[in-house]
Short mmCIF file of C-alpha atoms in Angstrom, two decimals:
data_model
loop_
_atom_site.label_atom_id
_atom_site.label_comp_id
_atom_site.label_asym_id
_atom_site.label_seq_id
_atom_site.Cartn_x
_atom_site.Cartn_y
_atom_site.Cartn_z
CA UNK A 1313 -41.99 19.66 -47.95
CA UNK A 1314 -43.11 21.14 -51.24
CA UNK A 1315 -41.02 23.24 -53.53
CA UNK A 1316 -42.68 26.25 -55.12
CA UNK A 1317 -40.55 26.23 -58.25
CA UNK A 1318 -41.40 22.60 -58.97
CA UNK A 1319 -45.10 23.29 -58.55
CA UNK A 1320 -44.94 26.29 -60.86
CA UNK A 1321 -42.89 24.28 -63.38
CA UNK A 1322 -45.62 21.63 -63.55
CA UNK A 1323 -48.34 24.24 -63.90
CA UNK A 1324 -46.37 26.05 -66.61
CA UNK A 1325 -45.89 22.80 -68.54
CA UNK A 1326 -49.64 22.19 -68.53
CA UNK A 1327 -50.85 25.72 -69.16
CA UNK A 1328 -48.19 27.08 -71.54
CA UNK A 1329 -46.44 24.10 -73.12
CA UNK A 1330 -49.43 21.89 -73.92
CA UNK A 1331 -48.45 19.03 -71.61
CA UNK A 1332 -51.31 16.59 -71.61
CA UNK A 1333 -52.26 12.97 -71.43
CA UNK A 1334 -53.07 12.23 -75.03
CA UNK A 1335 -55.26 9.21 -74.51
CA UNK A 1336 -56.67 6.74 -72.03
CA UNK A 1337 -57.52 3.72 -74.12
CA UNK A 1338 -59.51 0.81 -72.78
CA UNK A 1339 -58.69 -2.48 -74.48
CA UNK A 1340 -61.62 -4.89 -74.53
CA UNK A 1341 -61.48 -8.51 -75.67
CA UNK A 1342 -64.33 -9.45 -78.01
CA UNK A 1343 -63.28 -13.08 -78.30
CA UNK A 1344 -66.42 -14.24 -76.49
CA UNK A 1345 -68.65 -12.28 -78.87
CA UNK A 1346 -68.36 -14.68 -81.79
CA UNK A 1347 -71.56 -16.34 -83.00
CA UNK A 1348 -72.79 -18.16 -86.08
CA UNK A 1349 -75.33 -15.40 -86.47
CA UNK A 1350 -73.91 -12.00 -87.39
CA UNK A 1351 -76.86 -10.31 -85.78
CA UNK A 1352 -76.23 -12.04 -82.43
CA UNK A 1353 -72.52 -11.34 -82.65
CA UNK A 1354 -73.11 -7.61 -83.31
CA UNK A 1355 -75.51 -7.41 -80.38
CA UNK A 1356 -72.95 -9.07 -78.10
CA UNK A 1357 -70.25 -6.66 -79.29
CA UNK A 1358 -72.45 -3.63 -78.69
CA UNK A 1359 -73.52 -4.86 -75.24
CA UNK A 1360 -70.05 -5.80 -74.09
CA UNK A 1361 -68.40 -2.53 -75.13
CA UNK A 1362 -71.27 -0.54 -73.63
CA UNK A 1363 -71.01 -2.45 -70.36
CA UNK A 1364 -67.23 -2.38 -69.92
CA UNK A 1365 -66.69 1.22 -71.03
CA UNK A 1366 -69.76 2.84 -69.51
CA UNK A 1367 -67.69 4.81 -66.97
CA UNK A 1368 -64.59 5.39 -69.10
CA UNK A 1369 -65.33 8.96 -70.20
CA UNK A 1370 -66.62 10.08 -66.81
CA UNK A 1371 -63.64 8.58 -64.98
CA UNK A 1372 -61.29 10.31 -67.41
CA UNK A 1373 -63.01 13.62 -66.77
CA UNK A 1374 -62.87 13.10 -62.99
CA UNK A 1375 -59.13 12.44 -63.09
CA UNK A 1376 -58.65 15.47 -65.31
CA UNK A 1377 -60.41 17.64 -62.74
CA UNK A 1378 -58.77 16.19 -59.63
CA UNK A 1379 -55.21 16.48 -60.92
CA UNK A 1380 -55.66 19.45 -63.20
CA UNK A 1381 -54.08 17.72 -66.20
CA UNK A 1382 -55.94 17.62 -69.52
CA UNK A 1383 -56.77 14.15 -70.86
CA UNK A 1384 -57.48 14.79 -74.51
CA UNK A 1385 -58.99 11.51 -75.67
CA UNK A 1386 -60.82 8.58 -74.16
CA UNK A 1387 -60.86 5.69 -76.57
CA UNK A 1388 -61.47 1.98 -76.97
CA UNK A 1389 -59.55 -0.75 -78.75
CA UNK A 1390 -61.00 -4.20 -79.39
CA UNK A 1391 -59.87 -7.63 -80.57
CA UNK A 1392 -59.19 -7.62 -84.33
CA UNK A 1393 -62.71 -7.98 -85.64
CA UNK A 1394 -61.75 -10.51 -88.33
CA UNK A 1395 -61.16 -13.04 -85.52
CA UNK A 1396 -64.58 -12.41 -84.01
CA UNK A 1397 -66.62 -12.09 -87.19
CA UNK A 1398 -65.12 -15.12 -88.86
CA UNK A 1399 -67.48 -17.70 -87.35
CA UNK A 1400 -70.57 -15.75 -88.41
CA UNK A 1401 -72.73 -16.14 -91.50
CA UNK A 1402 -72.10 -12.55 -92.63
CA UNK A 1403 -70.60 -11.92 -96.03
CA UNK A 1404 -70.34 -8.17 -95.51
CA UNK A 1405 -68.50 -7.25 -92.31
CA UNK A 1406 -69.53 -3.58 -92.42
CA UNK A 1407 -72.34 -4.53 -90.00
CA UNK A 1408 -69.67 -5.19 -87.36
CA UNK A 1409 -68.22 -1.72 -87.87
CA UNK A 1410 -71.71 -0.32 -87.41
CA UNK A 1411 -72.06 -2.15 -84.07
CA UNK A 1412 -68.68 -0.77 -82.94
CA UNK A 1413 -69.63 2.75 -84.04
CA UNK A 1414 -72.96 2.60 -82.20
CA UNK A 1415 -71.25 1.35 -79.03
CA UNK A 1416 -68.61 4.12 -79.26
CA UNK A 1417 -71.35 6.73 -79.57
CA UNK A 1418 -73.25 5.17 -76.68
CA UNK A 1419 -70.30 5.43 -74.25
CA UNK A 1420 -69.10 8.76 -75.66
CA UNK A 1421 -65.60 7.91 -76.93
CA UNK A 1422 -64.36 9.68 -80.05
CA UNK A 1423 -62.63 6.68 -81.68
CA UNK A 1424 -62.77 2.91 -81.46
CA UNK A 1425 -59.98 0.86 -83.02
CA UNK A 1426 -59.88 -2.78 -84.00
CA UNK A 1427 -61.69 -3.18 -87.30
CA UNK A 1428 -58.54 -5.10 -88.06
CA UNK A 1429 -56.99 -8.19 -89.58
CA UNK A 1430 -53.60 -9.82 -89.06
CA UNK A 1431 -52.50 -11.22 -92.40
CA UNK A 1432 -48.71 -11.16 -92.26
CA UNK A 1433 -48.51 -14.72 -93.51
CA UNK A 1434 -51.80 -15.15 -95.30
CA UNK A 1435 -55.57 -14.63 -95.27
CA UNK A 1436 -58.23 -16.67 -93.54
CA UNK A 1437 -61.79 -16.45 -94.82
CA UNK A 1438 -62.58 -13.81 -92.19
CA UNK A 1439 -59.48 -11.73 -92.99
CA UNK A 1440 -60.42 -11.58 -96.67
CA UNK A 1441 -63.99 -10.49 -95.89
CA UNK A 1442 -62.84 -7.89 -93.39
CA UNK A 1443 -60.37 -6.26 -95.77
CA UNK A 1444 -63.02 -6.22 -98.48
CA UNK A 1445 -65.38 -4.39 -96.09
CA UNK A 1446 -62.91 -1.69 -94.99
CA UNK A 1447 -63.92 0.99 -97.55
CA UNK A 1448 -67.62 0.64 -96.76
CA UNK A 1449 -66.98 0.39 -93.00
CA UNK A 1450 -64.84 3.53 -92.84
CA UNK A 1451 -67.00 5.60 -95.14
CA UNK A 1452 -70.30 4.81 -93.43
CA UNK A 1453 -69.16 5.05 -89.80
CA UNK A 1454 -67.77 8.02 -87.95
CA UNK A 1455 -65.60 6.68 -85.12
CA UNK A 1456 -64.34 3.30 -86.27
CA UNK A 1457 -60.63 2.91 -87.07
CA UNK A 1458 -59.12 0.08 -89.03
CA UNK A 1459 -55.70 -1.50 -89.30
CA UNK A 1460 -54.11 -4.36 -91.18
CA UNK A 1461 -50.85 -6.01 -90.18
CA UNK A 1462 -49.22 -7.42 -93.30
CA UNK A 1463 -45.63 -8.08 -92.33
CA UNK A 1464 -43.52 -9.19 -89.38
CA UNK A 1465 -39.82 -9.79 -88.87
CA UNK A 1466 -40.52 -13.48 -88.26
CA UNK A 1467 -42.71 -14.07 -91.32
CA UNK A 1468 -41.63 -11.55 -93.93
CA UNK A 1469 -43.96 -9.39 -96.03
CA UNK A 1470 -47.26 -10.60 -97.46
CA UNK A 1471 -47.08 -8.91 -100.86
CA UNK A 1472 -50.57 -10.08 -101.87
CA UNK A 1473 -51.88 -8.04 -98.94
CA UNK A 1474 -49.62 -5.14 -99.92
CA UNK A 1475 -51.13 -5.20 -103.40
CA UNK A 1476 -54.69 -5.34 -102.08
CA UNK A 1477 -54.18 -2.53 -99.53
CA UNK A 1478 -53.16 -0.11 -102.30
CA UNK A 1479 -56.54 -0.75 -103.92
CA UNK A 1480 -58.39 -0.56 -100.57
CA UNK A 1481 -56.84 2.85 -99.82
CA UNK A 1482 -57.86 4.11 -103.26
CA UNK A 1483 -61.42 2.94 -102.72
CA UNK A 1484 -61.57 4.51 -99.25
CA UNK A 1485 -60.47 7.80 -100.82
CA UNK A 1486 -63.03 7.53 -103.62
CA UNK A 1487 -65.92 6.77 -101.26
CA UNK A 1488 -65.16 9.87 -99.15
CA UNK A 1489 -64.00 12.18 -101.97
CA UNK A 1490 -66.42 14.89 -100.82
CA UNK A 1491 -64.73 14.92 -97.38
CA UNK A 1492 -61.06 15.08 -98.42
CA UNK A 1493 -60.77 11.28 -98.43
CA UNK A 1494 -61.14 11.24 -94.65
CA UNK A 1495 -61.69 7.46 -94.56
CA UNK A 1496 -57.97 7.00 -95.34
CA UNK A 1497 -57.05 8.86 -92.14
CA UNK A 1498 -58.74 6.07 -90.17
CA UNK A 1499 -56.82 3.24 -91.85
CA UNK A 1500 -53.29 2.14 -90.90
CA UNK A 1501 -51.22 -0.53 -92.62
CA UNK A 1502 -48.66 -2.07 -90.25
CA UNK A 1503 -45.53 -4.14 -90.15
CA UNK A 1504 -44.78 -5.64 -86.71
CA UNK A 1505 -47.96 -4.11 -85.21
CA UNK A 1506 -47.95 -3.52 -81.44
CA UNK A 1507 -50.73 -5.38 -79.61
CA UNK A 1508 -51.06 -2.82 -76.80
CA UNK A 1509 -50.85 0.46 -78.71
CA UNK A 1510 -53.28 3.03 -77.25
CA UNK A 1511 -52.97 5.50 -80.15
CA UNK A 1512 -55.40 5.72 -83.04
CA UNK A 1513 -55.91 4.90 -85.80
CA UNK A 1514 -53.77 1.80 -85.29
CA UNK A 1515 -55.00 0.63 -81.87
CA UNK A 1516 -56.33 -2.89 -81.47
CA UNK A 1517 -56.52 -5.28 -78.50
CA UNK A 1518 -54.06 -8.08 -79.28
CA UNK A 1519 -54.79 -11.77 -78.80
CA UNK A 1520 -52.29 -12.07 -75.93
CA UNK A 1521 -53.96 -9.28 -73.98
CA UNK A 1522 -56.24 -9.79 -70.94
CA UNK A 1523 -60.04 -9.49 -70.88
CA UNK A 1524 -59.91 -5.73 -70.33
CA UNK A 1525 -56.98 -3.36 -69.82
CA UNK A 1526 -56.14 0.33 -69.49
CA UNK A 1527 -53.32 1.71 -71.64
CA UNK A 1528 -52.24 5.33 -71.53
CA UNK A 1529 -50.48 7.45 -74.13
CA UNK A 1530 -48.60 10.53 -72.97
CA UNK A 1531 -47.55 13.50 -75.00
CA UNK A 1532 -45.66 16.74 -74.61
CA UNK A 1533 -43.53 17.81 -77.61
CA UNK A 1534 -44.03 21.41 -76.48
CA UNK A 1535 -42.38 20.73 -73.12
CA UNK A 1536 -39.33 19.15 -74.80
CA UNK A 1537 -39.06 21.95 -77.39
CA UNK A 1538 -39.17 24.63 -74.75
CA UNK A 1539 -36.56 22.86 -72.57
CA UNK A 1540 -34.25 22.83 -75.60
CA UNK A 1541 -34.77 26.52 -76.35
CA UNK A 1542 -32.83 27.30 -73.17
CA UNK A 1543 -29.86 25.24 -74.39
CA UNK A 1544 -28.57 27.34 -77.27
CA UNK A 1545 -25.08 26.17 -78.25
CA UNK A 1546 -24.90 23.29 -75.75
CA UNK A 1547 -23.36 20.05 -77.05
CA UNK A 1548 -25.60 17.14 -78.05
CA UNK A 1549 -24.81 15.12 -74.93
CA UNK A 1550 -26.39 17.90 -72.89
CA UNK A 1551 -29.32 17.99 -75.31
CA UNK A 1552 -29.91 14.25 -74.87
CA UNK A 1553 -29.64 14.59 -71.09
CA UNK A 1554 -32.23 17.40 -71.03
CA UNK A 1555 -34.65 15.43 -73.20
CA UNK A 1556 -34.29 12.41 -70.90
CA UNK A 1557 -35.13 14.46 -67.81
CA UNK A 1558 -38.11 16.05 -69.50
CA UNK A 1559 -39.38 12.70 -70.81
CA UNK A 1560 -39.10 11.31 -67.29
CA UNK A 1561 -41.35 14.03 -65.90
CA UNK A 1562 -43.89 13.68 -68.71
CA UNK A 1563 -44.04 9.92 -68.30
CA UNK A 1564 -44.53 10.14 -64.53
CA UNK A 1565 -47.76 11.98 -65.29
CA UNK A 1566 -48.80 9.15 -67.60
CA UNK A 1567 -48.01 6.55 -64.96
CA UNK A 1568 -50.00 8.43 -62.32
CA UNK A 1569 -53.03 8.81 -64.57
CA UNK A 1570 -52.82 5.19 -65.73
CA UNK A 1571 -52.75 3.87 -62.16
CA UNK A 1572 -55.53 6.16 -61.09
CA UNK A 1573 -57.72 5.20 -64.07
CA UNK A 1574 -57.00 1.53 -63.50
CA UNK A 1575 -57.98 1.64 -59.83
CA UNK A 1576 -61.09 3.78 -60.36
CA UNK A 1577 -62.34 1.61 -63.23
CA UNK A 1578 -61.23 -1.63 -61.53
CA UNK A 1579 -59.47 -2.69 -64.72
CA UNK A 1580 -55.82 -3.81 -64.78
CA UNK A 1581 -53.19 -1.31 -65.90
CA UNK A 1582 -51.44 -2.40 -69.09
CA UNK A 1583 -48.77 -0.02 -70.30
CA UNK A 1584 -47.77 3.59 -70.69
CA UNK A 1585 -46.87 4.46 -74.28
CA UNK A 1586 -43.96 6.90 -74.25
CA UNK A 1587 -44.76 8.65 -77.46
CA UNK A 1588 -44.25 12.29 -78.34
CA UNK A 1589 -47.50 12.84 -80.18
CA UNK A 1590 -47.84 16.24 -81.84
CA UNK A 1591 -51.05 18.15 -82.54
CA UNK A 1592 -51.63 20.92 -85.07
CA UNK A 1593 -51.64 23.46 -82.18
CA UNK A 1594 -48.74 25.88 -82.13
CA UNK A 1595 -46.18 24.77 -79.54
CA UNK A 1596 -47.07 21.08 -79.82
CA UNK A 1597 -44.81 20.02 -82.67
CA UNK A 1598 -42.11 17.35 -83.00
CA UNK A 1599 -40.66 19.20 -86.01
CA UNK A 1600 -40.07 22.23 -83.80
CA UNK A 1601 -38.01 20.09 -81.39
CA UNK A 1602 -35.74 19.09 -84.27
CA UNK A 1603 -35.53 22.73 -85.32
CA UNK A 1604 -34.72 23.75 -81.73
CA UNK A 1605 -31.72 21.41 -81.98
CA UNK A 1606 -30.36 23.61 -84.75
CA UNK A 1607 -31.89 22.56 -88.06
CA UNK A 1608 -33.17 25.41 -90.21
CA UNK A 1609 -36.17 23.31 -91.19
CA UNK A 1610 -37.33 19.80 -90.38
CA UNK A 1611 -36.31 17.69 -93.39
CA UNK A 1612 -32.89 19.31 -93.84
CA UNK A 1613 -29.87 16.99 -93.87
CA UNK A 1614 -29.20 16.10 -90.24
CA UNK A 1615 -32.90 15.54 -89.48
CA UNK A 1616 -32.55 11.76 -89.24
CA UNK A 1617 -29.67 12.06 -86.75
CA UNK A 1618 -31.52 14.63 -84.66
CA UNK A 1619 -34.64 12.45 -84.63
CA UNK A 1620 -32.60 9.37 -83.63
CA UNK A 1621 -31.20 11.29 -80.66
CA UNK A 1622 -34.66 12.55 -79.68
CA UNK A 1623 -36.35 9.16 -79.96
CA UNK A 1624 -33.69 7.36 -77.96
CA UNK A 1625 -33.54 9.98 -75.22
CA UNK A 1626 -37.34 9.97 -74.83
CA UNK A 1627 -37.27 6.21 -74.31
CA UNK A 1628 -34.36 6.29 -71.89
CA UNK A 1629 -36.03 8.97 -69.78
CA UNK A 1630 -39.47 7.41 -69.94
CA UNK A 1631 -38.58 3.82 -69.17
CA UNK A 1632 -37.58 4.52 -65.59
CA UNK A 1633 -40.66 6.64 -64.99
CA UNK A 1634 -43.15 3.87 -65.64
CA UNK A 1635 -43.45 0.33 -64.34
CA UNK A 1636 -44.63 -1.01 -67.72
CA UNK A 1637 -43.79 0.59 -71.01
CA UNK A 1638 -45.21 -0.61 -74.30
CA UNK A 1639 -47.20 0.33 -77.37
CA UNK A 1640 -45.37 2.32 -80.00
CA UNK A 1641 -43.20 4.41 -77.65
CA UNK A 1642 -41.33 6.87 -79.84
CA UNK A 1643 -41.68 10.24 -81.51
CA UNK A 1644 -44.53 10.38 -84.01
CA UNK A 1645 -44.06 12.27 -87.25
CA UNK A 1646 -47.56 12.65 -88.73
CA UNK A 1647 -47.36 15.39 -91.33
CA UNK A 1648 -50.85 16.85 -91.16
CA UNK A 1649 -50.99 16.80 -87.35
CA UNK A 1650 -47.79 18.75 -86.73
CA UNK A 1651 -47.58 22.50 -87.44
CA UNK A 1652 -43.81 22.32 -88.05
CA UNK A 1653 -44.08 19.34 -90.42
CA UNK A 1654 -46.84 21.09 -92.40
CA UNK A 1655 -44.66 24.20 -92.85
CA UNK A 1656 -41.64 22.07 -93.77
CA UNK A 1657 -43.62 20.17 -96.39
CA UNK A 1658 -45.09 23.36 -97.86
CA UNK A 1659 -41.71 25.08 -98.20
CA UNK A 1660 -40.19 22.00 -99.82
CA UNK A 1661 -37.80 21.06 -96.99
CA UNK A 1662 -39.57 17.79 -96.28
CA UNK A 1663 -40.19 15.07 -98.89
CA UNK A 1664 -41.72 11.60 -98.65
CA UNK A 1665 -38.26 10.14 -99.24
CA UNK A 1666 -36.86 12.02 -96.22
CA UNK A 1667 -39.82 10.99 -94.09
CA UNK A 1668 -39.14 7.39 -95.07
CA UNK A 1669 -35.56 7.73 -93.87
CA UNK A 1670 -36.78 9.30 -90.62
CA UNK A 1671 -39.05 6.32 -89.94
CA UNK A 1672 -35.94 4.10 -89.70
CA UNK A 1673 -35.08 5.73 -86.38
CA UNK A 1674 -38.43 6.65 -84.86
CA UNK A 1675 -41.99 5.56 -84.35
CA UNK A 1676 -44.04 4.90 -86.39
CA UNK A 1677 -44.04 5.39 -90.11
CA UNK A 1678 -45.34 7.44 -93.01
CA UNK A 1679 -48.23 8.99 -91.14
CA UNK A 1680 -51.00 11.29 -92.35
CA UNK A 1681 -49.35 12.03 -95.67
CA UNK A 1682 -51.55 13.41 -98.42
CA UNK A 1683 -50.60 12.63 -102.01
CA UNK A 1684 -52.17 13.50 -105.40
CA UNK A 1685 -55.51 11.81 -106.10
CA UNK A 1686 -54.23 10.28 -109.32
CA UNK A 1687 -51.44 8.32 -107.58
CA UNK A 1688 -51.82 4.73 -108.89
CA UNK A 1689 -52.78 1.99 -106.40
CA UNK A 1690 -49.56 0.16 -107.27
CA UNK A 1691 -47.50 3.19 -106.20
CA UNK A 1692 -49.37 3.28 -102.85
CA UNK A 1693 -48.65 -0.44 -102.49
CA UNK A 1694 -44.98 0.16 -103.29
CA UNK A 1695 -44.80 2.87 -100.61
CA UNK A 1696 -46.33 0.36 -98.14
CA UNK A 1697 -43.83 -2.31 -99.24
CA UNK A 1698 -40.86 0.04 -98.68
CA UNK A 1699 -42.07 0.97 -95.23
CA UNK A 1700 -42.81 -2.66 -94.30
CA UNK A 1701 -39.30 -3.61 -95.42
CA UNK A 1702 -37.81 -1.02 -93.05
CA UNK A 1703 -39.86 -2.44 -90.17
CA UNK A 1704 -39.20 -6.08 -90.95
CA UNK A 1705 -35.45 -5.73 -91.43
CA UNK A 1706 -34.94 -3.41 -88.44
CA UNK A 1707 -37.19 -5.35 -86.08
CA UNK A 1708 -39.47 -2.40 -85.37
CA UNK A 1709 -43.05 -1.32 -85.91
CA UNK A 1710 -43.63 0.69 -89.05
CA UNK A 1711 -46.87 1.88 -90.55
CA UNK A 1712 -48.38 3.73 -93.47
CA UNK A 1713 -51.36 6.06 -93.25
CA UNK A 1714 -51.50 7.73 -96.63
CA UNK A 1715 -54.29 9.75 -98.24
CA UNK A 1716 -54.58 10.01 -102.04
CA UNK A 1717 -56.95 12.99 -102.12
CA UNK A 1718 -59.24 12.82 -105.19
CA UNK A 1719 -59.05 15.87 -107.42
CA UNK A 1720 -56.02 17.33 -105.67
CA UNK A 1721 -52.50 17.72 -106.99
CA UNK A 1722 -49.07 18.54 -105.63
CA UNK A 1723 -49.06 21.93 -103.90
CA UNK A 1724 -52.75 21.88 -102.87
CA UNK A 1725 -53.69 21.67 -99.19
CA UNK A 1726 -56.49 19.54 -97.74
CA UNK A 1727 -58.13 20.75 -94.52
CA UNK A 1728 -59.48 18.29 -91.94
CA UNK A 1729 -59.67 20.44 -88.83
CA UNK A 1730 -59.37 19.22 -85.25
CA UNK A 1731 -56.66 16.70 -84.39
CA UNK A 1732 -56.21 15.59 -88.02
CA UNK A 1733 -55.09 19.11 -88.99
CA UNK A 1734 -54.32 20.10 -92.60
CA UNK A 1735 -52.20 18.26 -95.11
CA UNK A 1736 -50.20 19.68 -98.01
CA UNK A 1737 -50.29 17.34 -101.02
CA UNK A 1738 -46.77 15.95 -101.34
CA UNK A 1739 -44.85 14.92 -104.43
CA UNK A 1740 -44.78 11.22 -105.25
CA UNK A 1741 -42.06 9.69 -107.42
CA UNK A 1742 -43.76 9.39 -110.85
CA UNK A 1743 -41.99 6.22 -111.97
CA UNK A 1744 -44.02 3.01 -111.81
CA UNK A 1745 -43.71 -0.07 -109.58
CA UNK A 1746 -46.69 -1.74 -111.25
CA UNK A 1747 -44.90 -4.86 -112.42
CA UNK A 1748 -43.16 -5.40 -109.08
CA UNK A 1749 -46.43 -5.13 -107.14
CA UNK A 1750 -48.37 -7.36 -109.58
CA UNK A 1751 -46.03 -10.26 -108.82
CA UNK A 1752 -47.62 -10.77 -105.39
CA UNK A 1753 -46.46 -13.65 -103.17
CA UNK A 1754 -44.40 -13.23 -100.02
CA UNK A 1755 -41.05 -11.63 -99.34
CA UNK A 1756 -39.27 -14.14 -97.08
CA UNK A 1757 -38.37 -13.30 -93.49
CA UNK A 1758 -34.97 -11.61 -93.24
CA UNK A 1759 -31.84 -13.09 -91.78
CA UNK A 1760 -31.32 -12.09 -88.15
CA UNK A 1761 -27.54 -12.44 -88.09
CA UNK A 1762 -24.79 -11.13 -90.39
CA UNK A 1763 -26.49 -7.75 -90.02
CA UNK A 1764 -24.91 -5.03 -92.09
CA UNK B 352 -56.12 13.57 -49.04
CA UNK B 353 -53.91 16.57 -49.65
CA UNK B 354 -54.11 19.09 -52.45
CA UNK B 355 -52.24 22.12 -53.71
CA UNK B 356 -53.96 25.43 -54.39
CA UNK B 357 -52.08 27.83 -56.63
CA UNK B 358 -52.98 31.41 -57.37
CA UNK B 359 -51.31 33.26 -60.25
CA UNK B 360 -52.04 36.76 -61.45
CA UNK B 361 -51.79 40.45 -60.64
CA UNK B 362 -51.37 41.31 -56.98
CA UNK B 363 -54.27 43.06 -55.24
CA UNK B 364 -55.78 43.41 -51.81
CA UNK B 365 -57.91 40.55 -50.54
CA UNK B 366 -56.66 37.55 -52.51
CA UNK B 367 -55.61 35.50 -49.51
CA UNK B 368 -58.65 36.62 -47.50
CA UNK B 369 -61.04 35.46 -50.23
CA UNK B 370 -59.35 32.10 -50.72
CA UNK B 371 -58.98 31.32 -47.03
CA UNK B 372 -62.59 32.40 -46.46
CA UNK B 373 -63.74 29.64 -48.78
CA UNK B 374 -61.43 27.13 -47.11
CA UNK B 375 -62.80 28.00 -43.66
CA UNK B 376 -66.39 27.55 -44.88
CA UNK B 377 -65.61 24.18 -46.46
CA UNK B 378 -63.63 23.01 -43.42
CA UNK B 379 -60.32 22.64 -45.28
CA UNK B 380 -57.16 22.89 -43.20
CA UNK B 381 -54.16 24.89 -44.49
CA UNK B 382 -50.88 23.02 -43.86
CA UNK B 383 -48.42 25.36 -45.54
CA UNK B 384 -48.56 28.60 -47.45
CA UNK B 385 -46.03 30.64 -49.39
CA UNK B 386 -46.23 33.61 -51.67
CA UNK B 387 -43.86 35.53 -53.90
CA UNK B 388 -44.07 38.35 -56.40
CA UNK B 389 -41.89 37.86 -59.47
CA UNK B 390 -41.92 40.47 -62.24
CA UNK B 391 -45.23 41.83 -60.95
CA UNK B 392 -46.82 38.39 -61.10
CA UNK B 393 -48.27 37.34 -57.80
CA UNK B 394 -47.95 33.65 -57.04
CA UNK B 395 -49.29 31.90 -53.99
CA UNK B 396 -48.96 28.21 -53.25
CA UNK B 397 -50.93 26.57 -50.50
CA UNK B 398 -50.82 22.97 -49.31
CA UNK B 399 -54.16 21.92 -47.83
CA UNK B 400 -55.61 18.87 -46.13
CA UNK B 401 -58.99 17.85 -47.53
CA UNK B 402 -59.76 15.05 -45.08
CA UNK B 403 -62.33 17.09 -43.14
CA UNK B 404 -63.81 18.80 -46.19
CA UNK B 405 -67.59 19.17 -45.99
CA UNK B 406 -68.24 19.28 -49.74
CA UNK B 407 -67.19 17.46 -52.91
CA UNK B 408 -63.76 18.09 -54.48
CA UNK B 409 -65.50 19.38 -57.61
CA UNK B 410 -67.58 21.84 -55.58
CA UNK B 411 -64.50 23.28 -53.86
CA UNK B 412 -62.73 23.50 -57.21
CA UNK B 413 -65.71 25.37 -58.63
CA UNK B 414 -65.87 27.84 -55.69
CA UNK B 415 -62.15 28.60 -56.01
CA UNK B 416 -62.32 29.09 -59.78
CA UNK B 417 -65.25 31.45 -59.30
CA UNK B 418 -63.52 33.59 -56.69
CA UNK B 419 -60.44 33.65 -58.94
CA UNK B 420 -62.54 35.05 -61.77
CA UNK B 421 -63.91 37.75 -59.47
CA UNK B 422 -60.39 38.70 -58.37
CA UNK B 423 -58.93 38.48 -61.88
CA UNK B 424 -56.42 35.77 -60.96
CA UNK B 425 -56.06 32.10 -61.93
CA UNK B 426 -56.82 29.72 -59.08
CA UNK B 427 -56.17 25.99 -59.40
CA UNK B 428 -56.94 23.13 -57.06
CA UNK B 429 -54.98 19.97 -57.83
CA UNK B 430 -54.36 16.76 -55.94
CA UNK B 431 -50.87 16.82 -54.44
CA UNK B 432 -49.69 13.61 -56.19
CA UNK B 433 -49.33 15.30 -59.58
CA UNK B 434 -46.47 17.38 -58.19
CA UNK B 435 -44.81 14.77 -55.99
CA UNK B 436 -44.89 12.15 -58.76
CA UNK B 437 -43.40 14.42 -61.36
CA UNK B 438 -40.51 15.69 -59.24
CA UNK B 439 -39.77 12.91 -56.72
CA UNK B 440 -38.58 9.37 -57.31
#
């Protein structure tokens, strides 16, 4: 009836290879919290989040105990706040971030996402006010995460928003200069944002989502890396096959936890996100998977091909293991949160240009990359524009989470601790894109046929 | 509800007696039991039925962890589904 080796394999994955459920994220619609008074609206937001999520953390902990699988984060995503705040009389939306932060503290979650605006074609009054408030919101709150979607395949790239986000990121860095510009680590700029993504900092509860939903993000780079270590010299077909089998097992855990959380909380199950999300812990690195495939260092030539194989095999294995797959679903390559990426960046194997190429074949984008504090806003905007172009043309989600650390230069290392890890300051191309960015306007949507 | 108890660690006298003692007190029925010793590591896997259990799951888990600490072995209590879901379609 039960097989001892299978039981020990599962236990070994959890205890030695860092298999875990990375996050249970409750999506909550705030569309009924709008009011012409900002004060009323904030009270409604606080009350609704507190009511819906009151049992989230406890339920997560109960599941963790019953099944013996760690669930690292319990989080909340909400409707993009620009949509909710827009009908109010407020001219500074930081008060809404404060209400979200207070609610997050009240229910005990470590992050709440959705201080967001969707501006891929243009700004409404509320979008403009929200983006203006991002630096204050992220520097005065602890748990609020923000995202801005400024491009889609169907609409093209809003270059006015690209220009503004470069300045917003600089201001976020400046306002938290005494803390390594930590506000920037809570701000994601998207192209083709996913509406059901459970991972921070880019999670928000999309407008097509139900009243309340449970989304789960799985992880387990360590399990994949260790499966590959036993395959020395095997051909890449065998490698892909092994990754698929491992991804299947990991995702089955996610599906089980998602169903269990959904039934205990009496909230519908949304999706399982099949991402390989690294942490700075040793043995929990995506870079080490690529190195286990035979690359001397992540970032060497061949990295993009290896990552493409990995990303595709994870999806193929995971899709059958879950009834609904969504979110970002792919291998993440955040530099500061991955021990192997950090080492590769420090030794010079990994550059921003190579990371950009890697984002063409994986989820999600240029993530947790620290750059010199004197990087001009227009260069940050140009990096965002490049990444958005990759997403828009290739019909995929891409993102930028970049941190210009004030006072730091190439070769320095900024320490965040915890899940954010430590980030080596990476070299940025010194030539200017100022004139290109100053043009503003929109880059038209790309052609969907004649694709070469 | 069924659960799996696993014990991993160095072999010594009294491991099974201590674990089964707790199960008898909490009215938990043992359905299957197997043990092996691989490279000096003792591993025991036990399938149990919790339907007649006279305490909370968390209490039983706590008692088993505690006895494990006394014996110097790792004892885990996990709902059976985590294993069946991962390895069975």
